Amino acid sequence: MSHPETDRSQSWADRLNDRSQLLEEHISPVVEGKLVRMVGMTLEATGCQAPIGARCIVQNPDGSEIETEVVGFAGDKLYLMPTSEIRGIVPNARVIPTEQVYEAPAGEALLGRVLDGAGKPIDGKGSLKDHKLVPLNGTPDNHMEKAPIR
């Protein structure tokens, strides 16, 4: 026969063990900002940080979202350039930094295909298959390691 206090102690120990495992996982909080200004096509956000080239989502109160890319910063302000339609954008919209950079499809699957500026097929042949995504910021080559041209 089991003792009720022993069962309760084991239950608490199991729960604490589950919680301690969650603490070991490193989950960074997402600090959101707000849209404070728009001049031409440049959006200005405060309250958040993101590196140049990072993607941010600007979310309107109605739930509609606009993708942007960080193109500059000054003090506590981020300068964003929209990469999608900005119609309906409102002051004080939420600015949510993502951990992503822009990527483009690459590979032989693109041969003979027609893509729009966002890399999505517009030729009516369906979605791309067997392609890889390559970051648009690329990786620099070490030119000293290349063979000389003869």
PDB file of C-alpha atoms in Angstrom:
ATOM      1  CA  MET A   1       0.000   0.000   0.000  1.00  0.00           C
ATOM      2  CA  SER A   2       1.406   3.396  -0.942  1.00  0.00           C
ATOM      3  CA  HIS A   3       1.587   6.260   1.460  1.00  0.00           C
ATOM      4  CA  PRO A   4      -0.253   9.480   0.348  1.00  0.00           C
ATOM      5  CA  GLU A   5       2.601  11.756   1.457  1.00  0.00           C
ATOM      6  CA  THR A   6       5.162   9.701  -0.475  1.00  0.00           C
ATOM      7  CA  ASP A   7       2.996   9.882  -3.610  1.00  0.00           C
ATOM      8  CA  ARG A   8       2.595  13.632  -3.202  1.00  0.00           C
ATOM      9  CA  SER A   9       6.352  14.112  -2.665  1.00  0.00           C
ATOM     10  CA  GLN A  10       7.110  12.064  -5.772  1.00  0.00           C
ATOM     11  CA  SER A  11       4.581  14.089  -7.751  1.00  0.00           C
ATOM     12  CA  TRP A  12       6.220  17.345  -6.667  1.00  0.00           C
ATOM     13  CA  ALA A  13       9.690  15.979  -7.425  1.00  0.00           C
ATOM     14  CA  ASP A  14       8.561  14.986 -10.940  1.00  0.00           C
ATOM     15  CA  ARG A  15       7.031  18.397 -11.558  1.00  0.00           C
ATOM     16  CA  LEU A  16      10.162  20.201 -10.340  1.00  0.00           C
ATOM     17  CA  ASN A  17      12.313  17.992 -12.544  1.00  0.00           C
ATOM     18  CA  ASP A  18      10.170  18.905 -15.581  1.00  0.00           C
ATOM     19  CA  ARG A  19      10.465  22.625 -14.759  1.00  0.00           C
ATOM     20  CA  SER A  20      14.241  22.440 -14.251  1.00  0.00           C
ATOM     21  CA  GLN A  21      14.621  20.883 -17.701  1.00  0.00           C
ATOM     22  CA  LEU A  22      12.687  23.820 -19.167  1.00  0.00           C
ATOM     23  CA  LEU A  23      15.069  26.235 -17.442  1.00  0.00           C
ATOM     24  CA  GLU A  24      18.054  24.546 -19.076  1.00  0.00           C
ATOM     25  CA  GLU A  25      16.657  25.300 -22.540  1.00  0.00           C
ATOM     26  CA  HIS A  26      17.862  28.715 -23.634  1.00  0.00           C
ATOM     27  CA  ILE A  27      14.844  30.599 -24.921  1.00  0.00           C
ATOM     28  CA  SER A  28      15.483  34.247 -25.656  1.00  0.00           C
ATOM     29  CA  PRO A  29      12.510  36.528 -25.209  1.00  0.00           C
ATOM     30  CA  VAL A  30      11.424  38.465 -28.266  1.00  0.00           C
ATOM     31  CA  VAL A  31      11.453  42.161 -27.471  1.00  0.00           C
ATOM     32  CA  GLU A  32       8.875  43.902 -29.596  1.00  0.00           C
ATOM     33  CA  GLY A  33       8.928  47.545 -30.571  1.00  0.00           C
ATOM     34  CA  LYS A  34       6.492  49.930 -32.144  1.00  0.00           C
ATOM     35  CA  LEU A  35       6.322  51.870 -35.370  1.00  0.00           C
ATOM     36  CA  VAL A  36       6.776  55.573 -34.633  1.00  0.00           C
ATOM     37  CA  ARG A  37       7.401  57.210 -38.005  1.00  0.00           C
ATOM     38  CA  MET A  38       7.263  56.689 -41.753  1.00  0.00           C
ATOM     39  CA  VAL A  39       9.059  58.947 -44.225  1.00  0.00           C
ATOM     40  CA  GLY A  40       8.684  57.886 -47.841  1.00  0.00           C
ATOM     41  CA  MET A  41       9.244  54.148 -47.807  1.00  0.00           C
ATOM     42  CA  THR A  42      11.436  54.141 -44.677  1.00  0.00           C
ATOM     43  CA  LEU A  43       9.812  52.995 -41.446  1.00  0.00           C
ATOM     44  CA  GLU A  44      11.185  53.972 -38.058  1.00  0.00           C
ATOM     45  CA  ALA A  45      10.751  51.714 -35.041  1.00  0.00           C
ATOM     46  CA  THR A  46      11.705  52.067 -31.377  1.00  0.00           C
ATOM     47  CA  GLY A  47      11.807  49.617 -28.486  1.00  0.00           C
ATOM     48  CA  CYS A  48      13.557  46.704 -30.189  1.00  0.00           C
ATOM     49  CA  GLN A  49      16.917  45.741 -31.639  1.00  0.00           C
ATOM     50  CA  ALA A  50      17.909  43.723 -34.694  1.00  0.00           C
ATOM     51  CA  PRO A  51      21.011  43.539 -36.880  1.00  0.00           C
ATOM     52  CA  ILE A  52      21.288  45.013 -40.368  1.00  0.00           C
ATOM     53  CA  GLY A  53      19.689  42.637 -42.873  1.00  0.00           C
ATOM     54  CA  ALA A  54      17.388  40.990 -40.331  1.00  0.00           C
ATOM     55  CA  ARG A  55      13.699  40.562 -41.041  1.00  0.00           C
ATOM     56  CA  CYS A  56      11.050  42.235 -38.900  1.00  0.00           C
ATOM     57  CA  ILE A  57       7.290  41.847 -39.028  1.00  0.00           C
ATOM     58  CA  VAL A  58       5.170  44.976 -38.633  1.00  0.00           C
ATOM     59  CA  GLN A  59       1.780  43.893 -37.304  1.00  0.00           C
ATOM     60  CA  ASN A  60      -1.233  46.182 -37.512  1.00  0.00           C
ATOM     61  CA  PRO A  61      -3.979  46.083 -34.853  1.00  0.00           C
ATOM     62  CA  ASP A  62      -6.241  44.230 -37.332  1.00  0.00           C
ATOM     63  CA  GLY A  63      -3.674  41.399 -37.511  1.00  0.00           C
ATOM     64  CA  SER A  64      -2.367  42.176 -40.998  1.00  0.00           C
ATOM     65  CA  GLU A  65       1.398  41.844 -41.337  1.00  0.00           C
ATOM     66  CA  ILE A  66       4.045  43.617 -43.377  1.00  0.00           C
ATOM     67  CA  GLU A  67       7.502  42.145 -43.891  1.00  0.00           C
ATOM     68  CA  THR A  68      10.446  44.501 -43.538  1.00  0.00           C
ATOM     69  CA  GLU A  69      14.232  44.405 -43.537  1.00  0.00           C
ATOM     70  CA  VAL A  70      16.478  46.342 -41.172  1.00  0.00           C
ATOM     71  CA  VAL A  71      18.472  48.807 -43.281  1.00  0.00           C
ATOM     72  CA  GLY A  72      19.845  51.127 -40.597  1.00  0.00           C
ATOM     73  CA  PHE A  73      19.785  52.335 -37.031  1.00  0.00           C
ATOM     74  CA  ALA A  74      20.487  55.469 -34.992  1.00  0.00           C
ATOM     75  CA  GLY A  75      20.453  55.503 -31.211  1.00  0.00           C
ATOM     76  CA  ASP A  76      17.399  53.559 -30.108  1.00  0.00           C
ATOM     77  CA  LYS A  77      15.754  53.675 -33.555  1.00  0.00           C
ATOM     78  CA  LEU A  78      15.673  50.983 -36.240  1.00  0.00           C
ATOM     79  CA  TYR A  79      15.136  51.922 -39.869  1.00  0.00           C
ATOM     80  CA  LEU A  80      13.116  49.377 -41.804  1.00  0.00           C
ATOM     81  CA  MET A  81      12.427  48.983 -45.509  1.00  0.00           C
ATOM     82  CA  PRO A  82       9.201  47.180 -46.408  1.00  0.00           C
ATOM     83  CA  THR A  83       9.483  44.164 -48.700  1.00  0.00           C
ATOM     84  CA  SER A  84       5.740  43.713 -49.115  1.00  0.00           C
ATOM     85  CA  GLU A  85       2.653  45.886 -49.630  1.00  0.00           C
ATOM     86  CA  ILE A  86       2.400  48.624 -46.981  1.00  0.00           C
ATOM     87  CA  ARG A  87      -1.173  49.705 -47.560  1.00  0.00           C
ATOM     88  CA  GLY A  88      -3.036  50.035 -44.270  1.00  0.00           C
ATOM     89  CA  ILE A  89       0.026  50.516 -42.074  1.00  0.00           C
ATOM     90  CA  VAL A  90      -0.772  52.511 -38.932  1.00  0.00           C
ATOM     91  CA  PRO A  91       1.230  54.443 -36.320  1.00  0.00           C
ATOM     92  CA  ASN A  92       2.191  52.452 -33.207  1.00  0.00           C
ATOM     93  CA  ALA A  93       1.928  49.110 -35.030  1.00  0.00           C
ATOM     94  CA  ARG A  94       3.867  46.271 -33.362  1.00  0.00           C
ATOM     95  CA  VAL A  95       7.378  45.635 -34.713  1.00  0.00           C
ATOM     96  CA  ILE A  96       8.486  42.048 -34.125  1.00  0.00           C
ATOM     97  CA  PRO A  97      12.116  41.164 -34.909  1.00  0.00           C
ATOM     98  CA  THR A  98      12.669  37.665 -36.270  1.00  0.00           C
ATOM     99  CA  GLU A  99      15.854  35.635 -36.109  1.00  0.00           C
ATOM    100  CA  GLN A 100      15.804  35.254 -39.899  1.00  0.00           C
ATOM    101  CA  VAL A 101      17.502  36.843 -42.884  1.00  0.00           C
ATOM    102  CA  TYR A 102      16.156  36.892 -46.416  1.00  0.00           C
ATOM    103  CA  GLU A 103      16.812  33.803 -48.506  1.00  0.00           C
ATOM    104  CA  ALA A 104      16.393  33.010 -52.185  1.00  0.00           C
ATOM    105  CA  PRO A 105      15.819  29.651 -53.856  1.00  0.00           C
ATOM    106  CA  ALA A 106      18.812  28.196 -55.711  1.00  0.00           C
ATOM    107  CA  GLY A 107      19.579  25.081 -57.700  1.00  0.00           C
ATOM    108  CA  GLU A 108      18.688  23.291 -60.892  1.00  0.00           C
ATOM    109  CA  ALA A 109      14.975  23.353 -59.970  1.00  0.00           C
ATOM    110  CA  LEU A 110      14.957  26.989 -61.101  1.00  0.00           C
ATOM    111  CA  LEU A 111      15.987  26.204 -64.686  1.00  0.00           C
ATOM    112  CA  GLY A 112      13.175  27.154 -67.050  1.00  0.00           C
ATOM    113  CA  ARG A 113      11.082  28.690 -64.281  1.00  0.00           C
ATOM    114  CA  VAL A 114       9.807  32.272 -63.914  1.00  0.00           C
ATOM    115  CA  LEU A 115       9.914  33.768 -60.409  1.00  0.00           C
ATOM    116  CA  ASP A 116       8.710  37.047 -58.951  1.00  0.00           C
ATOM    117  CA  GLY A 117      10.923  39.376 -56.924  1.00  0.00           C
ATOM    118  CA  ALA A 118      10.280  37.359 -53.760  1.00  0.00           C
ATOM    119  CA  GLY A 119      11.450  34.107 -55.403  1.00  0.00           C
ATOM    120  CA  LYS A 120       7.973  32.627 -55.777  1.00  0.00           C
ATOM    121  CA  PRO A 121       7.001  30.896 -59.064  1.00  0.00           C
ATOM    122  CA  ILE A 122       4.626  32.856 -61.308  1.00  0.00           C
ATOM    123  CA  ASP A 123       4.745  30.589 -64.356  1.00  0.00           C
ATOM    124  CA  GLY A 124       1.802  28.362 -63.399  1.00  0.00           C
ATOM    125  CA  LYS A 125       3.999  25.240 -63.109  1.00  0.00           C
ATOM    126  CA  GLY A 126       3.427  24.775 -59.381  1.00  0.00           C
ATOM    127  CA  SER A 127       5.808  25.139 -56.481  1.00  0.00           C
ATOM    128  CA  LEU A 128       9.562  24.631 -56.684  1.00  0.00           C
ATOM    129  CA  LYS A 129      10.833  21.172 -55.817  1.00  0.00           C
ATOM    130  CA  ASP A 130      14.320  20.020 -54.840  1.00  0.00           C
ATOM    131  CA  HIS A 131      15.802  23.461 -54.305  1.00  0.00           C
ATOM    132  CA  LYS A 132      17.843  24.915 -51.502  1.00  0.00           C
ATOM    133  CA  LEU A 133      17.513  28.305 -49.860  1.00  0.00           C
ATOM    134  CA  VAL A 134      20.579  30.534 -49.856  1.00  0.00           C
ATOM    135  CA  PRO A 135      20.899  33.601 -47.585  1.00  0.00           C
ATOM    136  CA  LEU A 136      20.930  36.798 -49.647  1.00  0.00           C
ATOM    137  CA  ASN A 137      23.659  38.303 -47.497  1.00  0.00           C
ATOM    138  CA  GLY A 138      25.984  35.512 -48.680  1.00  0.00           C
ATOM    139  CA  THR A 139      29.307  34.539 -47.211  1.00  0.00           C
ATOM    140  CA  PRO A 140      32.507  36.305 -48.204  1.00  0.00           C
ATOM    141  CA  ASP A 141      35.191  34.322 -50.027  1.00  0.00           C
ATOM    142  CA  ASN A 142      38.806  34.405 -48.972  1.00  0.00           C
ATOM    143  CA  HIS A 143      40.407  35.522 -52.217  1.00  0.00           C
ATOM    144  CA  MET A 144      43.846  34.500 -50.951  1.00  0.00           C
ATOM    145  CA  GLU A 145      42.753  30.849 -51.037  1.00  0.00           C
ATOM    146  CA  LYS A 146      41.692  30.945 -54.693  1.00  0.00           C
ATOM    147  CA  ALA A 147      43.959  29.642 -57.438  1.00  0.00           C
ATOM    148  CA  PRO A 148      45.520  32.367 -59.602  1.00  0.00           C
ATOM    149  CA  ILE A 149      43.990  32.999 -63.024  1.00  0.00           C
ATOM    150  CA  ARG A 150      46.271  32.003 -65.895  1.00  0.00           C
TER     151      ARG A 150
END
